[in-house]
Short mmCIF file of C-alpha atoms and ligand atoms in Angstrom, two decimals:
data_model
loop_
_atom_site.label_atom_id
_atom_site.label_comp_id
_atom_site.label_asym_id
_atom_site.label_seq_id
_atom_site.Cartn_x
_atom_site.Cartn_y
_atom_site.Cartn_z
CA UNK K 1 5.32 -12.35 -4.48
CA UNK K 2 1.91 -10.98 -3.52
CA UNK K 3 1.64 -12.77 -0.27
CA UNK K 4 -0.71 -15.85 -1.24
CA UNK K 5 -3.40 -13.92 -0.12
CA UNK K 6 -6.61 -16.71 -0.05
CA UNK K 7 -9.57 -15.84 -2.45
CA UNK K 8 -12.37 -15.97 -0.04
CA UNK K 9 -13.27 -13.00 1.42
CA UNK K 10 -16.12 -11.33 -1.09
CA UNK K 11 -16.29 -7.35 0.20
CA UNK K 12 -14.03 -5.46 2.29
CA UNK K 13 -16.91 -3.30 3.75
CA UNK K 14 -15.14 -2.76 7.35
CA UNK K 15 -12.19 -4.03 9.32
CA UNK K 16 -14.64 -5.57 12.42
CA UNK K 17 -15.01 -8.89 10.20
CA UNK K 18 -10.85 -8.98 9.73
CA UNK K 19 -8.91 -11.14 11.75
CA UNK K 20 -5.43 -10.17 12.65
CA UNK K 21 -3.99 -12.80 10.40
CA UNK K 22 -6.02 -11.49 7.55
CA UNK K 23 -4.55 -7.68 7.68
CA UNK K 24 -1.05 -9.37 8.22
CA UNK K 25 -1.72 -11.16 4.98
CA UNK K 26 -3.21 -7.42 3.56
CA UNK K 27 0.31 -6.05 4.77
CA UNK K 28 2.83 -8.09 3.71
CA UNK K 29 1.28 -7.96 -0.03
CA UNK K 30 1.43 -4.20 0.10
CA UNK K 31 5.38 -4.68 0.64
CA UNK K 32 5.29 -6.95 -2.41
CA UNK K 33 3.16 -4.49 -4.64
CA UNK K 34 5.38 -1.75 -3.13
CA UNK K 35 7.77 -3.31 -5.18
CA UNK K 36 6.04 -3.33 -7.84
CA UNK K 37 5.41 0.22 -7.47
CA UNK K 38 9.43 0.82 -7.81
CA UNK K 39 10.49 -1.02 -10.94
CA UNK K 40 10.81 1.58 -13.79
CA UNK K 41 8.20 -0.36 -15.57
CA UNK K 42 5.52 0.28 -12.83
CA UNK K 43 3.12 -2.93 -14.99
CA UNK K 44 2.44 -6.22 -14.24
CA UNK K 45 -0.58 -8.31 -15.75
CA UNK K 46 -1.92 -9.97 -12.96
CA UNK K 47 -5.22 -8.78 -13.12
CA UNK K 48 -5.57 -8.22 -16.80
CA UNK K 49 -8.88 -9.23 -18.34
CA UNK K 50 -10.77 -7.65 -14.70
CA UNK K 51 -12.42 -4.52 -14.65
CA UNK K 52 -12.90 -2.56 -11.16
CA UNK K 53 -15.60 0.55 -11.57
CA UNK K 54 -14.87 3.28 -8.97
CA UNK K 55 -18.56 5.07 -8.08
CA UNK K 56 -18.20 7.56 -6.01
CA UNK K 57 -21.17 9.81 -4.48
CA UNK K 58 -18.94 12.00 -2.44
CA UNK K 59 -16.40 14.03 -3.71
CA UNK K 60 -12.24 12.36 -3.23
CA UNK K 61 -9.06 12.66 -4.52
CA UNK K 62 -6.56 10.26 -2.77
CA UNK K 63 -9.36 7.30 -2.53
CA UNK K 64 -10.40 7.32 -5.67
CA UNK K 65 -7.25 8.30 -7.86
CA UNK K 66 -5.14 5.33 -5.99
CA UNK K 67 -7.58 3.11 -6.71
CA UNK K 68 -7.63 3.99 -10.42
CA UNK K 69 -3.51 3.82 -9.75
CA UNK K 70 -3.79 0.23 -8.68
CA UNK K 71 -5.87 -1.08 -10.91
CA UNK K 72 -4.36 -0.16 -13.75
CA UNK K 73 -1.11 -1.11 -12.15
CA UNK K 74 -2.02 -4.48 -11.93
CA UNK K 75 -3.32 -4.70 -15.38
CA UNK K 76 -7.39 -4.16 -14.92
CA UNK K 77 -9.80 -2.33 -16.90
CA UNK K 78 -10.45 0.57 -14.38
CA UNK K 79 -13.87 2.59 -15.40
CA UNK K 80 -14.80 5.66 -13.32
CA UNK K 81 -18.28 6.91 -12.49
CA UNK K 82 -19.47 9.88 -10.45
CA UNK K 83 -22.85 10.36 -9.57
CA UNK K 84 -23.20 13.71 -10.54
CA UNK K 85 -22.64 12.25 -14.25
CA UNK K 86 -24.37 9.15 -14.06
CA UNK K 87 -28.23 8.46 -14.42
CA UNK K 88 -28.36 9.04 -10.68
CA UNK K 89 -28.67 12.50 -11.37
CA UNK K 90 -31.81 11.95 -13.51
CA UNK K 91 -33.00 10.24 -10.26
CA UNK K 92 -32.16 6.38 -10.73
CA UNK K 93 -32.23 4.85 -7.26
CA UNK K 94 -28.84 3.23 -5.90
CA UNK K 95 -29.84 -0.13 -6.60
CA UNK K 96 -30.96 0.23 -10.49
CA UNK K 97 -27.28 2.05 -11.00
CA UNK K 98 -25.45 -1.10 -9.68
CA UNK K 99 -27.12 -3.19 -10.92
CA UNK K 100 -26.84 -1.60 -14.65
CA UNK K 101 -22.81 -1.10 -14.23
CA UNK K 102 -22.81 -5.14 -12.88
CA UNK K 103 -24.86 -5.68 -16.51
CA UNK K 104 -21.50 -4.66 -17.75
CA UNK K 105 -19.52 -7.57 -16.33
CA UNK K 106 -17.95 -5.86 -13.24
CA UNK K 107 -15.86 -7.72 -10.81
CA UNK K 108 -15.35 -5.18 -7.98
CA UNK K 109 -17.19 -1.89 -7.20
CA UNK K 110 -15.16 0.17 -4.97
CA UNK K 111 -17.80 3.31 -3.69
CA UNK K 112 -18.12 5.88 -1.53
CA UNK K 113 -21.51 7.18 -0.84
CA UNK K 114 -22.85 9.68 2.25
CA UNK K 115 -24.97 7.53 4.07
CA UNK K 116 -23.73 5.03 6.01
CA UNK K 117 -24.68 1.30 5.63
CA UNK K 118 -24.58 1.96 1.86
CA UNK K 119 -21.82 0.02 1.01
CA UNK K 120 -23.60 -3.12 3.08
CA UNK K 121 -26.96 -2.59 0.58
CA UNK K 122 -24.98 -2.96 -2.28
CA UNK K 123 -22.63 -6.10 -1.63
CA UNK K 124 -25.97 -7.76 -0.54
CA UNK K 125 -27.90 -6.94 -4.07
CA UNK K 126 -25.15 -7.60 -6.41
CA UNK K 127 -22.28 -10.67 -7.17
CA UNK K 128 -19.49 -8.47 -8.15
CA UNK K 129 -17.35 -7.89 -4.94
CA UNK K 130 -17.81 -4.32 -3.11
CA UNK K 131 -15.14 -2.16 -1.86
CA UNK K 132 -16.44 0.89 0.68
CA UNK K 133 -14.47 3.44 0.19
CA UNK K 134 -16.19 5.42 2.51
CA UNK K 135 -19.65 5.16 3.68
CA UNK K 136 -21.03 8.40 5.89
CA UNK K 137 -19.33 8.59 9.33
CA UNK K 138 -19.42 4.72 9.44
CA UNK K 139 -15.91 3.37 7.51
CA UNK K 140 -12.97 3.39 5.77
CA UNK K 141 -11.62 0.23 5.48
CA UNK K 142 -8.63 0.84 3.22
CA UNK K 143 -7.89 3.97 4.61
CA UNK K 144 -7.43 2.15 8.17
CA UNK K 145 -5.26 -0.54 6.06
CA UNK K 146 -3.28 1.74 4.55
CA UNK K 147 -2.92 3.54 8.29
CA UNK K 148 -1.55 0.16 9.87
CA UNK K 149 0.58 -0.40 6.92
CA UNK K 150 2.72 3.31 7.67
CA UNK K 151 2.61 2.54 10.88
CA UNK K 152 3.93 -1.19 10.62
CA UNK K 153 6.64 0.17 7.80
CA UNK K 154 8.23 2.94 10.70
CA UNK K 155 7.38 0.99 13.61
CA UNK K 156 7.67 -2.96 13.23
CA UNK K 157 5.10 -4.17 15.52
CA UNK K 158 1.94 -2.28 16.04
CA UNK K 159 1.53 -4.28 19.47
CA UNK K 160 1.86 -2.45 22.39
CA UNK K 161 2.17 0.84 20.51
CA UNK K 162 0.25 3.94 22.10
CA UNK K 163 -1.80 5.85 19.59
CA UNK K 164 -3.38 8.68 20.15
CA UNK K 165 -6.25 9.96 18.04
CA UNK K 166 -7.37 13.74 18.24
CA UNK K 167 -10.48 15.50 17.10
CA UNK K 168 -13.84 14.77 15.05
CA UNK K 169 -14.19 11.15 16.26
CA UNK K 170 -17.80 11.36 16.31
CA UNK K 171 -18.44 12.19 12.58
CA UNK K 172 -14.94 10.44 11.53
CA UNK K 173 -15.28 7.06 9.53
CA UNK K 174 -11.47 6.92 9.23
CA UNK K 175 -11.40 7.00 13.15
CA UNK K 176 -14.29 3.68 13.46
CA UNK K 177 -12.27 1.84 10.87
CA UNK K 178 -8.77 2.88 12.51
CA UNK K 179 -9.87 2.10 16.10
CA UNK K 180 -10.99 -1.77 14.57
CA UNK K 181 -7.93 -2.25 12.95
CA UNK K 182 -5.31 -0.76 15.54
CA UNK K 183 -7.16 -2.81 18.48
CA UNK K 184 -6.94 -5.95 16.14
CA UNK K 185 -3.57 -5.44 15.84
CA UNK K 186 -2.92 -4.86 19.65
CA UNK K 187 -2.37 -1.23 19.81
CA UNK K 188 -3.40 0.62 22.91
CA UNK K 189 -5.80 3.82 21.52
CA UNK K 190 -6.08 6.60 23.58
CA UNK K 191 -8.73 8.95 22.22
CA UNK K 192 -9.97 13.18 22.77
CA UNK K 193 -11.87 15.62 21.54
CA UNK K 194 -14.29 18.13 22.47
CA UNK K 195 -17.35 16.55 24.03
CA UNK K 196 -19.70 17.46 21.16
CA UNK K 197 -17.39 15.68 18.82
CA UNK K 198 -16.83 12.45 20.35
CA UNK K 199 -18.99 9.53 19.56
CA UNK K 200 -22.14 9.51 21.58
CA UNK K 201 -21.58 6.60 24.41
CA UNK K 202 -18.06 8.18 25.17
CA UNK K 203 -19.16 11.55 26.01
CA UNK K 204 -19.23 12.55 30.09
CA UNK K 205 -21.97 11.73 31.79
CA UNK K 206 -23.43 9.61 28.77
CA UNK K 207 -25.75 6.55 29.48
CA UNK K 208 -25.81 5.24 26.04
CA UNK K 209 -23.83 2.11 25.40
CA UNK K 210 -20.30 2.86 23.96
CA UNK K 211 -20.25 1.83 20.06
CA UNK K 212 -18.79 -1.83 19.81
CA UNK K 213 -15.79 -0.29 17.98
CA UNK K 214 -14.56 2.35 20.87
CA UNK K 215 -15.63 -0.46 23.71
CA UNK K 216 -11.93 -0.66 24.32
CA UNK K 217 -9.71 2.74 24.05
CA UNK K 218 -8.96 5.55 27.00
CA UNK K 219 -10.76 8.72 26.69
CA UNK K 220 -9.03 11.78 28.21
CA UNK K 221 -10.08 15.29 28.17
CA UNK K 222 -6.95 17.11 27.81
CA UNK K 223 -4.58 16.81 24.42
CA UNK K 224 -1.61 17.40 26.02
CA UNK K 225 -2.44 13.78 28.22
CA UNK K 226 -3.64 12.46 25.19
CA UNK K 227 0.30 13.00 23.58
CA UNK K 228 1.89 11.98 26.42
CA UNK K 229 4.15 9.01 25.78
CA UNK K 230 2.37 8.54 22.22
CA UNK K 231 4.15 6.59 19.12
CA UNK K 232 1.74 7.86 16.99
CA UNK K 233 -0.39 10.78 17.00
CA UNK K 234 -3.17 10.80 14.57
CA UNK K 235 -5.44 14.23 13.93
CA UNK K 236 -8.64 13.97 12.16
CA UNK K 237 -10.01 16.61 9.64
CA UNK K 238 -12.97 19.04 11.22
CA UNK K 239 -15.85 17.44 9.03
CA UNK K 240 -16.91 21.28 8.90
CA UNK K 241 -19.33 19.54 5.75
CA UNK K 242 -21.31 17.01 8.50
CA UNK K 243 -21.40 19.15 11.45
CA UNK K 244 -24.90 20.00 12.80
CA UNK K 245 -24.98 23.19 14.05
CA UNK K 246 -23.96 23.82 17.25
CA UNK K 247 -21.27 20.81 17.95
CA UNK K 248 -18.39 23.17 16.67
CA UNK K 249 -19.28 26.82 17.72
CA UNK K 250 -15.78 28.11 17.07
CA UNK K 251 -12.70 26.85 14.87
CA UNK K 252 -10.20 29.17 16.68
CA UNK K 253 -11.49 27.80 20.01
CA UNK K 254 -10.63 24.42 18.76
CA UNK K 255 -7.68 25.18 17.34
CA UNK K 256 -6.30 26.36 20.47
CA UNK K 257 -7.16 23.79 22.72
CA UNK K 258 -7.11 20.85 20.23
CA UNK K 259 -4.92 21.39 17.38
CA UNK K 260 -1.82 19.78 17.00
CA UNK K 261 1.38 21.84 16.96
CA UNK K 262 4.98 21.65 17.55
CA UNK K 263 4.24 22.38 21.43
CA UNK K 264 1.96 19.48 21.96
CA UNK K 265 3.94 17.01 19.07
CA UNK K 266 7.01 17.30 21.94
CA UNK K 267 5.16 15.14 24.74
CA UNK K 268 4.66 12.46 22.18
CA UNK K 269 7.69 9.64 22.73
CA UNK K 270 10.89 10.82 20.30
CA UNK K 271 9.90 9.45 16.54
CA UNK K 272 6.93 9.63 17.56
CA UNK K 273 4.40 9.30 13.83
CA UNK K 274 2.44 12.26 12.72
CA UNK K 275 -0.43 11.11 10.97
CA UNK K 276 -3.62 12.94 8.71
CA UNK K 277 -6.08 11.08 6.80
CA UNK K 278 -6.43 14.33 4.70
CA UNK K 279 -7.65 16.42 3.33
CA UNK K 280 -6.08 18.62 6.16
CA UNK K 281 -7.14 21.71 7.46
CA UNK K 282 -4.27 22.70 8.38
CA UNK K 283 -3.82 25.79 11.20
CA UNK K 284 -7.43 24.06 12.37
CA UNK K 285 -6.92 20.58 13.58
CA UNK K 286 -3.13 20.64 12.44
CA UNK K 287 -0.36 23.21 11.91
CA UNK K 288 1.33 23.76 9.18
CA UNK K 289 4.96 23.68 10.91
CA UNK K 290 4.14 20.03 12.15
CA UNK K 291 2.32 18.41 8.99
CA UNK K 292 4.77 19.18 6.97
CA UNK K 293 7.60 18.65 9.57
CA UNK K 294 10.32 15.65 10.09
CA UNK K 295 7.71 13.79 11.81
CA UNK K 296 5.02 13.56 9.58
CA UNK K 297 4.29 10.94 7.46
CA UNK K 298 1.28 12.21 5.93
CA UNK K 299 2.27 12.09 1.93
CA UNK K 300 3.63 8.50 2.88
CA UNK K 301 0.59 7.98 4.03
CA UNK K 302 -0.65 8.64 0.44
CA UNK K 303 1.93 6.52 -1.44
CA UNK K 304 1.13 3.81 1.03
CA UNK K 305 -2.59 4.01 0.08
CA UNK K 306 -2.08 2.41 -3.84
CA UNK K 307 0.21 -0.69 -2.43
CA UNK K 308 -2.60 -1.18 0.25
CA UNK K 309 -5.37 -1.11 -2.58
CA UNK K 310 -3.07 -2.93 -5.03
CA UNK K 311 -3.32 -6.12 -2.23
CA UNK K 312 -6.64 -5.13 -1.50
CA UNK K 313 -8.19 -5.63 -5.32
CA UNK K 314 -5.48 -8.54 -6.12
CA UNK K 315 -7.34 -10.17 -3.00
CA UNK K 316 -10.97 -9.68 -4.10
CA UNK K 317 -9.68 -10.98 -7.65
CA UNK K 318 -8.25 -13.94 -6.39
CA UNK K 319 -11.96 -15.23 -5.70
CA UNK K 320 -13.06 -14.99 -9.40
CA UNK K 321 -9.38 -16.18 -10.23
CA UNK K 322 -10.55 -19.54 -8.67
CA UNK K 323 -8.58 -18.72 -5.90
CA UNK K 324 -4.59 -19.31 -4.80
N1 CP T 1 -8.54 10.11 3.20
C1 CP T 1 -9.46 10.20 2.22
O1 CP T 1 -10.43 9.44 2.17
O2 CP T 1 -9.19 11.17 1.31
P1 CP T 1 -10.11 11.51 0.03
O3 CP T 1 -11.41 12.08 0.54
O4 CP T 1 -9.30 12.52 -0.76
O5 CP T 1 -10.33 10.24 -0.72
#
């Protein structure tokens, strides 16, 4: 029912190390735990007897609660820790807290932590298998899944499908991930933003080497070229919270020449997706007449996000399982 997803992948730290037949596998058991997720009795027992800990070192609400959701869902033990009220706040280092919560018979970690790469430090200390649920401005992994898996559900095939993605690439871990898992699937990205806000090897005039993960999409200055002819168009939250000073003088200034509204949403192709990762800021990088108009898909976007995790931990599970 699940998909017969295979049990040996051990960390879903980024999609760069997914193959396209490995997030079609990820996608078709979200439509099986999306059935799940309908039944009046929303319970099965697959995963009963496992227990996923959720540590998160940055603050969430739609990461961590639908990772609680699936877990429980599918029958785990689900424990939650924030730092703030763990022994990290009496100054335990990172790798003494995992390795005291693995004492406790964990078999996945899913965290979210501010610096990038931390995610990567972890799965390499410890056995139990680690989710990143955000690491820095580095990735998202499930986020991205759960982004194809909307897409997939209105579109059919992601091949061939134009996606444009607007704003705060440079500090935007949704946007690496995304870009990975859109170009795996075949979709042609088109990227913009203000200079000071796009990653550092795509801004003009730059001589450094474009990250490996935008090597491939279009960079145009304008938004309204950026819409033209999209099937998607994806805005990213102003990370007002990881903004040196300087790269975003002015909000309103953005606003007006980058935010999305129901002027710029009309060049997109008819049907064309709205998409937010949220939290939104919305009359900033979005307005409110479009994210909560007939094209957005933003709260499905949400909904989407505990099937995707549901496949997600039933994968990681299936390695302790013995595989399937
Ligand atoms: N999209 C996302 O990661 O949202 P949260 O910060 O609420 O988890």
């Amino acid at each position: 029912m699940f998909g017969g997803l295979s049990g040996s992948r051990l960390n879903v730290l980024d999609l760069d190390d997914f193959s396209k037949e490995e997030i079609e596998h990820i996608l078709q058991s979200a439509d099986g735990m999306n059935e799940v997720l309908s039944r009046d009795v929303r319970k099965t027992p697959t995963l009963r007897g496992k227990t996923i800990l959720t540590l998160f070192f940055e603050n969430s609400t739609r990461t961590r609660v639908s990772f609680e959701q699936a877990g429980k869902v599918l029958g785990a033990d689900v424990i939650n820790v924030s730092a703030s009220a763990s022994s990290v706040a009496k100054g335990e280092s990172l790798l003494n807290t995992v390795r005291t919560l693995e004492a406790m018979n964990i078999d996945v970690l899913v965290m979210r932590h501010p610096h990038s790469g931390a995610p990567y430090f972890v799965a390499s200390k410890i056995d139990a298998a680690v989710v990143n649920a955000g690491d820095g401005t580095h990735a998202h992994p499930t986020q991205s899944l759960l982004d194809l898996y909307t897409m997939r559900r209105h579109l059919g095939e992601i091949a061939g499908k134009k996606v444009a993605i607007i704003g705060d690439l440079h500090y935007s871990r949704v946007a690496r991930s995304d870009v990975w898992g859109l170009r795996k699937m075949g979709a042609e990205v088109t990227v913009c933003g203000p200079p000071t806000l796009l990653p550092y090897g795509l801004r003009p005039g730059s001589e450094q080497a474009e990250s490996a993960a935008f090597s491939d999409v279009t960079v145009v200055d304008r938004v309204e070229e950026a819409l033209e002819g999209a099937d998607v168009v994806m805005a990213l939250r102003i990370q007002r919270e990881r903004q040196d000073s300087g790269n975003l003088p002015d909000l309103r200034e953005y606003s007006k020449l980058y935010g999305i509204n129901a002027n710029r949403l009309a060049r997109a192709n008819t049907g064309a997706l709205l998409m937010h990762p949220g939290p939104m800021n919305e009359g900033i990088e979005i307005s409110s007449e479009v994210a909560h108009g007939a094209q957005a898909v933003i709260e499905e976007q949400v909904s989407n996000g505990v099937a995707i995790r549901m496949a997600v931990l039933y994968m990681l599970c299936a390695r302790s399982r013995g595989g399937e």
